[in-house]
Amino acid sequence: MSHVIIRGIPFATRLRAAQGGAKELLQRDRARAQKFLAGHSHHGPVPFVDAHRRRSSTGSASTIDVTDSGVTYTMQVGVGNPATQYTLLIDTGHSNTWIGASAPYNPTSTSSDTGNTINVSYGSGTMSGEEYTDTVTLGANLVIENQSIGVASSAQGFEGVDGILGVGPVDLTQGTVSNTPEVPTVTDNLYAQGTISSDSIGIFYQPSSTADVTNGEITFGGTDNTKYTGDVNFVPLTTTSPASNYWGINQSVSYGTGNTILQTTAGIVDTGTTLLLLATEAFQAYQKATGATQDQTTGLLTITQRQYNKLKSLYFNIGGVTYEFTPNAQIWPRALNSTLGGDEGQIYLIVSDLGSSFGTGLDFINGFGWLQRFYTVFDTANTQLGVATTAYTDAETN
């Protein structure tokens, strides 16, 4: 299978945590978690069973650079013909693609107003507006015809970006657009139109201590085997609700080799969450094991250099495979402490309290701090999620 790496795409991103610091970041993450816990769809992330999903596609796989803006990931997306470029957040926890939070929509000859309305609620914001179909360009060889997009007339909570590129399960679009049972995602349509050969995406991020740097790639329609080491191990998506409504898996978490802080349970993998969130009991066990204290300025756990020297790895058991999350992976990049409103040289941990007790059906969120250390494959076609190590799983960049 061929892989085309698309280079030279312009990026314009901002630090979403710069104004409110880590406390705002925590509020966003926890509000998003509460939205997940409330559930959205009773169907779960099942693929379409339409003929276009059963047919053999002639497409290949294509890879696009994405950028790390300190707390979120964004990419440039073209809408219309000629295309207007928009900076969109990549979100595996939602599935609608929309624009208009900042730069206005510029209709062209390919634009069509469907007459439908769109309303999407996020943990840290909302959008409402009209639905259009239009040509959407993710890259030179990734052009989608007649893609549903929302055009926001009102959007709150999306400062510094133009909207969302939704790559979550299609079921999450139910009830968001009037007169429409479900809205095919960009990945769905790339597959249906024969552009890609698999209804899946692969995500790679390289840990970085510099903000606003192009350090990741998203591959539509397959995987990029130059970005991971060993094999991609796939696990079926969890059947436990509400995690089953999203990219949910079952996992356990141990601190060191003998201290299980989270028994095997359901949770989600989510690009839109910044931190690694654990159910309250697991978080408390982690805090006790590390000796960390809560920093009043940032709201994050903080440890001394002496404690960091003794910090043990976290071990994630997913589908019988153990993945090591090193001490360095557990801390916020010290060179980016200013984005948290934190002190230079201080050591902040990225493990935080989910804000709910164990047993809710969603007991963890592996956010972008976790995603930076592993290659992940979101496989809609086979209702599974894949994880692999990368050359940066053991990086010491933080």
Tab-separated table of C-alpha atoms in Angstrom:
chain	number	residue	atom	x	y	z
A	1	MET	CA	0.000	0.000	0.000
A	2	SER	CA	1.433	3.404	-0.973
A	3	HIS	CA	1.713	6.293	1.428
A	4	VAL	CA	1.896	9.853	0.129
A	5	ILE	CA	3.375	12.274	2.672
A	6	ILE	CA	1.943	15.720	2.012
A	7	ARG	CA	4.439	18.380	2.987
A	8	GLY	CA	4.414	22.139	3.036
A	9	ILE	CA	0.842	22.682	4.281
A	10	PRO	CA	0.707	26.057	6.083
A	11	PHE	CA	-0.292	26.080	9.729
A	12	ALA	CA	-1.617	28.907	11.867
A	13	THR	CA	-2.244	27.821	15.428
A	14	ARG	CA	-2.475	29.309	18.914
A	15	LEU	CA	-2.048	28.058	22.451
A	16	ARG	CA	-5.535	27.555	23.807
A	17	ALA	CA	-4.275	27.420	27.407
A	18	ALA	CA	-2.190	30.578	27.207
A	19	GLN	CA	-4.796	32.936	28.657
A	20	GLY	CA	-6.358	30.865	31.433
A	21	GLY	CA	-3.367	28.623	32.046
A	22	ALA	CA	-3.592	25.079	33.324
A	23	LYS	CA	-6.727	25.706	35.359
A	24	GLU	CA	-8.631	26.584	32.196
A	25	LEU	CA	-7.112	23.537	30.512
A	26	LEU	CA	-8.282	21.329	33.389
A	27	GLN	CA	-11.747	22.851	33.243
A	28	ARG	CA	-11.950	22.144	29.512
A	29	ASP	CA	-10.784	18.559	29.929
A	30	ARG	CA	-13.169	17.843	32.800
A	31	ALA	CA	-16.119	19.504	31.102
A	32	ARG	CA	-15.411	17.374	28.044
A	33	ALA	CA	-15.182	14.287	30.262
A	34	GLN	CA	-18.573	15.053	31.800
A	35	LYS	CA	-20.028	15.330	28.310
A	36	PHE	CA	-18.628	11.893	27.511
A	37	LEU	CA	-19.916	10.467	30.783
A	38	ALA	CA	-23.400	11.729	29.994
A	39	GLY	CA	-23.276	9.674	26.791
A	40	HIS	CA	-24.557	10.723	23.404
A	41	SER	CA	-25.534	7.720	21.363
A	42	HIS	CA	-26.998	4.404	22.392
A	43	HIS	CA	-25.690	2.750	19.263
A	44	GLY	CA	-21.968	2.996	19.799
A	45	PRO	CA	-19.316	3.394	17.097
A	46	VAL	CA	-20.599	0.837	14.612
A	47	PRO	CA	-19.711	1.236	10.957
A	48	PHE	CA	-22.214	1.713	8.181
A	49	VAL	CA	-23.486	-1.558	6.725
A	50	ASP	CA	-24.144	-0.026	3.368
A	51	ALA	CA	-22.939	-1.458	0.100
A	52	HIS	CA	-20.331	1.245	-0.320
A	53	ARG	CA	-18.594	-0.047	2.812
A	54	ARG	CA	-18.599	-3.625	1.601
A	55	ARG	CA	-17.222	-2.908	-1.808
A	56	SER	CA	-13.535	-3.042	-2.628
A	57	SER	CA	-11.993	0.386	-2.817
A	58	THR	CA	-9.266	1.297	-5.280
A	59	GLY	CA	-7.879	4.034	-3.054
A	60	SER	CA	-4.637	3.943	-1.115
A	61	ALA	CA	-3.561	5.702	2.067
A	62	SER	CA	-2.562	9.325	2.398
A	63	THR	CA	-0.750	11.092	5.187
A	64	ILE	CA	-1.046	14.709	6.279
A	65	ASP	CA	1.120	16.703	8.664
A	66	VAL	CA	-0.583	18.036	11.770
A	67	THR	CA	0.710	20.518	14.287
A	68	ASP	CA	1.037	20.525	18.040
A	69	SER	CA	-0.156	23.866	19.427
A	70	GLY	CA	0.836	23.091	22.993
A	71	VAL	CA	-2.528	21.791	24.121
A	72	THR	CA	-4.413	20.833	20.950
A	73	TYR	CA	-3.772	19.503	17.463
A	74	THR	CA	-4.848	21.350	14.376
A	75	MET	CA	-4.515	21.070	10.629
A	76	GLN	CA	-5.269	23.153	7.594
A	77	VAL	CA	-8.418	22.170	5.696
A	78	GLY	CA	-9.600	23.700	2.430
A	79	VAL	CA	-13.300	24.271	1.803
A	80	GLY	CA	-14.779	25.232	-1.574
A	81	ASN	CA	-13.244	25.591	-5.026
A	82	PRO	CA	-11.105	27.615	-5.070
A	83	ALA	CA	-10.515	26.535	-1.500
A	84	THR	CA	-10.418	28.791	1.530
A	85	GLN	CA	-8.055	27.443	4.181
A	86	TYR	CA	-9.317	26.948	7.732
A	87	THR	CA	-7.469	25.883	10.889
A	88	LEU	CA	-9.480	23.039	12.428
A	89	LEU	CA	-9.029	21.049	15.618
A	90	ILE	CA	-8.637	17.311	15.007
A	91	ASP	CA	-11.208	15.641	17.250
A	92	THR	CA	-11.723	11.888	17.641
A	93	GLY	CA	-14.426	12.506	20.253
A	94	HIS	CA	-16.823	14.238	17.870
A	95	SER	CA	-17.752	13.569	14.275
A	96	ASN	CA	-19.190	16.717	12.674
A	97	THR	CA	-16.882	18.893	10.613
A	98	TRP	CA	-17.667	22.584	10.759
A	99	ILE	CA	-16.162	26.011	10.219
A	100	GLY	CA	-16.952	29.619	10.982
A	101	ALA	CA	-15.787	30.036	14.582
A	102	SER	CA	-13.277	32.635	13.428
A	103	ALA	CA	-12.763	33.030	9.673
A	104	PRO	CA	-16.087	33.314	7.813
A	105	TYR	CA	-17.350	30.770	5.298
A	106	ASN	CA	-16.683	31.751	1.695
A	107	PRO	CA	-19.227	29.996	-0.581
A	108	THR	CA	-18.098	29.069	-4.090
A	109	SER	CA	-19.600	27.249	-7.061
A	110	THR	CA	-19.273	23.931	-5.196
A	111	SER	CA	-21.237	25.157	-2.161
A	112	SER	CA	-24.813	24.039	-1.582
A	113	ASP	CA	-27.048	25.104	1.298
A	114	THR	CA	-29.075	22.042	2.342
A	115	GLY	CA	-31.574	24.104	4.304
A	116	ASN	CA	-30.844	22.035	7.403
A	117	THR	CA	-29.673	23.385	10.739
A	118	ILE	CA	-26.798	22.026	12.814
A	119	ASN	CA	-26.293	22.130	16.573
A	120	VAL	CA	-23.342	20.457	18.314
A	121	SER	CA	-22.565	20.637	22.025
A	122	TYR	CA	-19.034	20.140	23.366
A	123	GLY	CA	-17.838	19.952	26.927
A	124	SER	CA	-16.172	23.347	26.628
A	125	GLY	CA	-18.270	24.979	23.939
A	126	THR	CA	-21.150	24.892	21.503
A	127	MET	CA	-21.832	25.678	17.871
A	128	SER	CA	-24.994	26.210	15.862
A	129	GLY	CA	-25.624	27.214	12.292
A	130	GLU	CA	-26.521	25.889	8.852
A	131	GLU	CA	-25.485	22.757	7.011
A	132	TYR	CA	-23.847	23.033	3.610
A	133	THR	CA	-22.295	20.471	1.335
A	134	ASP	CA	-19.057	21.474	-0.302
A	135	THR	CA	-15.724	20.268	-1.611
A	136	VAL	CA	-13.340	19.664	1.282
A	137	THR	CA	-9.601	19.382	0.643
A	138	LEU	CA	-7.425	17.722	3.261
A	139	GLY	CA	-4.427	17.538	0.947
A	140	ALA	CA	-3.514	17.491	-2.736
A	141	ASN	CA	-4.694	13.881	-3.144
A	142	LEU	CA	-7.403	13.953	-0.487
A	143	VAL	CA	-10.356	15.816	-1.956
A	144	ILE	CA	-13.901	15.042	-0.812
A	145	GLU	CA	-16.890	15.983	-2.944
A	146	ASN	CA	-20.216	16.997	-1.378
A	147	GLN	CA	-19.001	16.724	2.203
A	148	SER	CA	-21.452	17.888	4.842
A	149	ILE	CA	-20.045	20.836	6.766
A	150	GLY	CA	-21.549	23.001	9.424
A	151	VAL	CA	-21.271	26.751	9.000
A	152	ALA	CA	-21.449	28.376	12.401
A	153	SER	CA	-23.651	31.388	13.039
A	154	SER	CA	-22.780	31.023	16.713
A	155	ALA	CA	-19.738	29.331	18.275
A	156	GLN	CA	-18.472	29.566	21.836
A	157	GLY	CA	-15.273	28.090	23.250
A	158	PHE	CA	-13.197	27.892	20.066
A	159	GLU	CA	-10.936	30.911	20.265
A	160	GLY	CA	-7.962	30.814	17.926
A	161	VAL	CA	-9.343	28.160	15.586
A	162	ASP	CA	-11.976	28.079	12.864
A	163	GLY	CA	-13.805	24.906	13.842
A	164	ILE	CA	-13.582	21.138	14.140
A	165	LEU	CA	-12.454	18.296	11.878
A	166	GLY	CA	-14.557	15.492	13.338
A	167	VAL	CA	-13.069	12.019	12.910
A	168	GLY	CA	-15.008	10.213	15.634
A	169	PRO	CA	-17.596	7.453	15.135
A	170	VAL	CA	-20.376	8.414	12.731
A	171	ASP	CA	-23.073	7.627	15.293
A	172	LEU	CA	-22.077	10.776	17.156
A	173	THR	CA	-23.617	12.859	14.363
A	174	GLN	CA	-27.089	11.543	15.180
A	175	GLY	CA	-29.377	14.365	16.239
A	176	THR	CA	-26.940	17.109	15.236
A	177	VAL	CA	-28.367	17.997	11.811
A	178	SER	CA	-32.062	18.506	11.184
A	179	ASN	CA	-33.869	16.079	8.864
A	180	THR	CA	-30.747	13.852	8.788
A	181	PRO	CA	-30.349	10.519	10.622
A	182	GLU	CA	-26.526	10.482	10.352
A	183	VAL	CA	-23.875	12.593	8.666
A	184	PRO	CA	-21.001	10.684	6.999
A	185	THR	CA	-17.650	11.860	8.350
A	186	VAL	CA	-14.750	12.974	6.184
A	187	THR	CA	-13.202	9.527	6.604
A	188	ASP	CA	-16.465	7.821	5.635
A	189	ASN	CA	-16.699	9.856	2.448
A	190	LEU	CA	-13.058	9.419	1.504
A	191	TYR	CA	-13.704	5.689	1.635
A	192	ALA	CA	-17.089	5.815	-0.080
A	193	GLN	CA	-15.660	7.888	-2.932
A	194	GLY	CA	-12.784	5.430	-3.441
A	195	THR	CA	-10.036	7.825	-2.400
A	196	ILE	CA	-8.772	5.627	0.428
A	197	SER	CA	-8.776	1.843	0.668
A	198	SER	CA	-9.759	1.493	4.333
A	199	ASP	CA	-12.224	3.364	6.521
A	200	SER	CA	-9.628	4.133	9.164
A	201	ILE	CA	-7.131	6.745	10.276
A	202	GLY	CA	-3.669	6.433	11.766
A	203	ILE	CA	-2.345	9.134	14.094
A	204	PHE	CA	1.289	9.821	14.946
A	205	TYR	CA	2.653	12.567	17.161
A	206	GLN	CA	6.261	13.237	18.070
A	207	PRO	CA	6.748	14.619	21.601
A	208	SER	CA	7.974	18.175	21.428
A	209	SER	CA	9.140	20.835	23.835
A	210	THR	CA	8.309	23.558	21.315
A	211	ALA	CA	4.834	24.907	20.665
A	212	ASP	CA	3.386	25.474	17.185
A	213	VAL	CA	5.595	22.931	15.479
A	214	THR	CA	4.649	20.452	12.774
A	215	ASN	CA	5.385	17.238	14.604
A	216	GLY	CA	2.628	14.813	13.748
A	217	GLU	CA	0.906	13.060	10.894
A	218	ILE	CA	-2.599	11.791	10.325
A	219	THR	CA	-2.978	9.040	7.743
A	220	PHE	CA	-6.366	8.529	6.136
A	221	GLY	CA	-7.030	5.022	4.888
A	222	GLY	CA	-4.249	3.020	6.480
A	223	THR	CA	-1.077	3.254	8.506
A	224	ASP	CA	2.371	4.688	7.903
A	225	ASN	CA	4.744	1.912	8.927
A	226	THR	CA	7.670	4.333	9.042
A	227	LYS	CA	6.081	5.955	12.105
A	228	TYR	CA	5.837	3.003	14.463
A	229	THR	CA	8.001	0.185	15.760
A	230	GLY	CA	6.985	-3.452	15.993
A	231	ASP	CA	3.394	-4.382	15.286
A	232	VAL	CA	0.126	-2.513	15.605
A	233	ASN	CA	-1.914	-4.476	18.136
A	234	PHE	CA	-5.653	-4.176	17.603
A	235	VAL	CA	-8.343	-4.558	20.246
A	236	PRO	CA	-12.103	-4.555	19.751
A	237	LEU	CA	-13.889	-1.432	20.887
A	238	THR	CA	-15.464	-1.771	24.306
A	239	THR	CA	-19.129	-2.669	24.702
A	240	THR	CA	-19.362	-0.837	28.034
A	241	SER	CA	-21.458	2.333	27.936
A	242	PRO	CA	-20.874	5.255	27.764
A	243	ALA	CA	-17.290	4.560	26.579
A	244	SER	CA	-18.793	2.469	23.766
A	245	ASN	CA	-20.232	5.647	22.255
A	246	TYR	CA	-16.736	6.865	21.427
A	247	TRP	CA	-13.321	5.349	20.666
A	248	GLY	CA	-13.580	3.228	23.791
A	249	ILE	CA	-11.316	0.381	24.877
A	250	ASN	CA	-10.689	-1.682	28.000
A	251	GLN	CA	-7.398	-1.273	29.842
A	252	SER	CA	-5.759	-1.520	33.254
A	253	VAL	CA	-3.086	0.805	34.624
A	254	SER	CA	-0.279	-0.035	37.060
A	255	TYR	CA	2.218	2.260	38.750
A	256	GLY	CA	5.468	0.370	38.571
A	257	THR	CA	5.264	-3.374	38.136
A	258	GLY	CA	3.293	-4.308	41.246
A	259	ASN	CA	0.840	-1.510	42.041
A	260	THR	CA	-2.366	-1.685	40.000
A	261	ILE	CA	-4.064	1.677	40.385
A	262	LEU	CA	-6.833	1.037	37.840
A	263	GLN	CA	-8.305	-2.419	37.366
A	264	THR	CA	-9.350	-3.430	33.852
A	265	THR	CA	-12.155	-1.105	32.902
A	266	ALA	CA	-13.586	0.899	30.018
A	267	GLY	CA	-12.503	4.351	28.908
A	268	ILE	CA	-11.626	6.222	25.741
A	269	VAL	CA	-8.725	7.386	23.595
A	270	ASP	CA	-9.316	11.003	22.628
A	271	THR	CA	-7.276	13.589	20.732
A	272	GLY	CA	-9.439	16.428	22.056
A	273	THR	CA	-8.458	15.847	25.689
A	274	THR	CA	-5.096	17.263	26.715
A	275	LEU	CA	-4.231	15.325	29.860
A	276	LEU	CA	-4.319	11.703	31.001
A	277	LEU	CA	-7.455	11.523	33.132
A	278	LEU	CA	-8.108	8.691	35.587
A	279	ALA	CA	-11.109	7.870	37.777
A	280	THR	CA	-10.839	9.584	41.152
A	281	GLU	CA	-9.754	6.482	43.088
A	282	ALA	CA	-7.017	5.692	40.563
A	283	PHE	CA	-5.867	9.307	40.549
A	284	GLN	CA	-5.654	9.321	44.344
A	285	ALA	CA	-3.659	6.086	44.299
A	286	TYR	CA	-1.295	7.630	41.742
A	287	GLN	CA	-0.870	10.771	43.818
A	288	LYS	CA	-0.111	8.703	46.914
A	289	ALA	CA	2.370	6.485	45.081
A	290	THR	CA	4.256	9.430	43.577
A	291	GLY	CA	4.106	11.675	46.631
A	292	ALA	CA	2.911	14.504	44.403
A	293	THR	CA	1.124	17.567	45.750
A	294	GLN	CA	-1.481	19.702	44.026
A	295	ASP	CA	-0.094	22.996	42.776
A	296	GLN	CA	-2.467	25.830	43.683
A	297	THR	CA	-1.513	27.964	40.683
A	298	THR	CA	-2.038	25.392	37.954
A	299	GLY	CA	-4.261	22.800	39.620
A	300	LEU	CA	-1.913	20.086	38.397
A	301	LEU	CA	0.095	17.642	40.452
A	302	THR	CA	3.675	18.705	40.977
A	303	ILE	CA	6.758	16.835	42.169
A	304	THR	CA	10.286	17.748	43.154
A	305	GLN	CA	13.375	16.780	41.188
A	306	ARG	CA	14.157	14.191	43.864
A	307	GLN	CA	10.663	12.675	43.450
A	308	TYR	CA	11.033	12.729	39.673
A	309	ASN	CA	14.280	10.784	39.980
A	310	LYS	CA	12.303	8.075	41.785
A	311	LEU	CA	9.196	8.243	39.589
A	312	LYS	CA	8.179	4.864	38.167
A	313	SER	CA	6.670	4.075	34.808
A	314	LEU	CA	2.949	3.588	34.321
A	315	TYR	CA	2.048	0.343	32.571
A	316	PHE	CA	-1.065	0.178	30.407
A	317	ASN	CA	-2.386	-3.299	29.668
A	318	ILE	CA	-4.525	-3.157	26.540
A	319	GLY	CA	-5.752	-6.402	25.020
A	320	GLY	CA	-3.066	-8.427	26.810
A	321	VAL	CA	-0.236	-6.188	25.574
A	322	THR	CA	1.598	-3.986	28.072
A	323	TYR	CA	2.672	-0.485	27.054
A	324	GLU	CA	5.163	1.418	29.192
A	325	PHE	CA	4.480	5.097	29.853
A	326	THR	CA	7.811	6.348	31.120
A	327	PRO	CA	8.453	8.884	33.896
A	328	ASN	CA	9.377	11.489	31.283
A	329	ALA	CA	6.097	10.847	29.464
A	330	GLN	CA	4.193	11.594	32.677
A	331	ILE	CA	5.384	15.191	32.963
A	332	TRP	CA	4.422	18.326	31.077
A	333	PRO	CA	7.261	19.566	28.812
A	334	ARG	CA	9.211	21.819	31.139
A	335	ALA	CA	10.076	24.186	28.298
A	336	LEU	CA	6.332	24.821	27.910
A	337	ASN	CA	5.567	25.537	31.570
A	338	SER	CA	4.705	29.111	30.647
A	339	THR	CA	1.716	27.877	28.636
A	340	LEU	CA	0.319	26.521	31.904
A	341	GLY	CA	0.950	29.702	33.842
A	342	GLY	CA	3.464	27.610	35.732
A	343	ASP	CA	6.917	28.297	37.097
A	344	GLU	CA	10.091	27.766	35.092
A	345	GLY	CA	11.853	24.583	36.145
A	346	GLN	CA	8.865	23.219	38.049
A	347	ILE	CA	7.815	19.637	37.276
A	348	TYR	CA	4.104	19.187	36.575
A	349	LEU	CA	2.451	15.817	36.027
A	350	ILE	CA	-0.061	15.309	33.208
A	351	VAL	CA	-2.062	12.695	35.142
A	352	SER	CA	-5.191	14.305	36.521
A	353	ASP	CA	-8.533	13.515	38.147
A	354	LEU	CA	-11.348	12.549	35.793
A	355	GLY	CA	-13.749	13.903	38.390
A	356	SER	CA	-15.867	10.759	38.716
A	357	SER	CA	-15.615	7.512	40.657
A	358	PHE	CA	-14.578	4.131	39.310
A	359	GLY	CA	-17.366	2.112	37.709
A	360	THR	CA	-19.115	4.772	35.636
A	361	GLY	CA	-18.454	2.979	32.342
A	362	LEU	CA	-15.827	5.557	31.407
A	363	ASP	CA	-12.963	5.462	33.898
A	364	PHE	CA	-10.101	6.988	31.922
A	365	ILE	CA	-9.330	9.244	29.000
A	366	ASN	CA	-6.007	8.722	27.244
A	367	GLY	CA	-5.510	12.241	25.908
A	368	PHE	CA	-2.856	13.863	23.788
A	369	GLY	CA	-0.126	13.512	26.402
A	370	TRP	CA	-0.580	9.755	26.055
A	371	LEU	CA	-1.052	9.851	22.277
A	372	GLN	CA	2.335	11.523	21.830
A	373	ARG	CA	4.042	8.323	22.925
A	374	PHE	CA	2.144	5.786	20.794
A	375	TYR	CA	0.893	5.287	17.258
A	376	THR	CA	-2.874	4.815	17.206
A	377	VAL	CA	-5.221	3.522	14.527
A	378	PHE	CA	-8.919	4.362	14.647
A	379	ASP	CA	-10.455	1.597	12.537
A	380	THR	CA	-14.119	2.302	11.855
A	381	ALA	CA	-14.509	-0.511	9.337
A	382	ASN	CA	-13.583	-3.221	11.835
A	383	THR	CA	-14.770	-1.479	15.043
A	384	GLN	CA	-11.329	-1.705	16.603
A	385	LEU	CA	-8.482	0.453	17.810
A	386	GLY	CA	-4.803	-0.236	17.228
A	387	VAL	CA	-1.796	0.775	19.338
A	388	ALA	CA	1.917	0.539	18.585
A	389	THR	CA	5.105	1.905	20.077
A	390	THR	CA	7.143	4.505	18.221
A	391	ALA	CA	10.720	5.724	18.180
A	392	TYR	CA	9.546	8.363	20.685
A	393	THR	CA	7.800	6.122	23.215
A	394	ASP	CA	10.870	6.394	25.475
A	395	ALA	CA	11.811	9.961	24.525
A	396	GLU	CA	13.313	12.222	27.193
A	397	THR	CA	12.221	15.498	25.598
A	398	ASN	CA	9.952	16.646	28.430
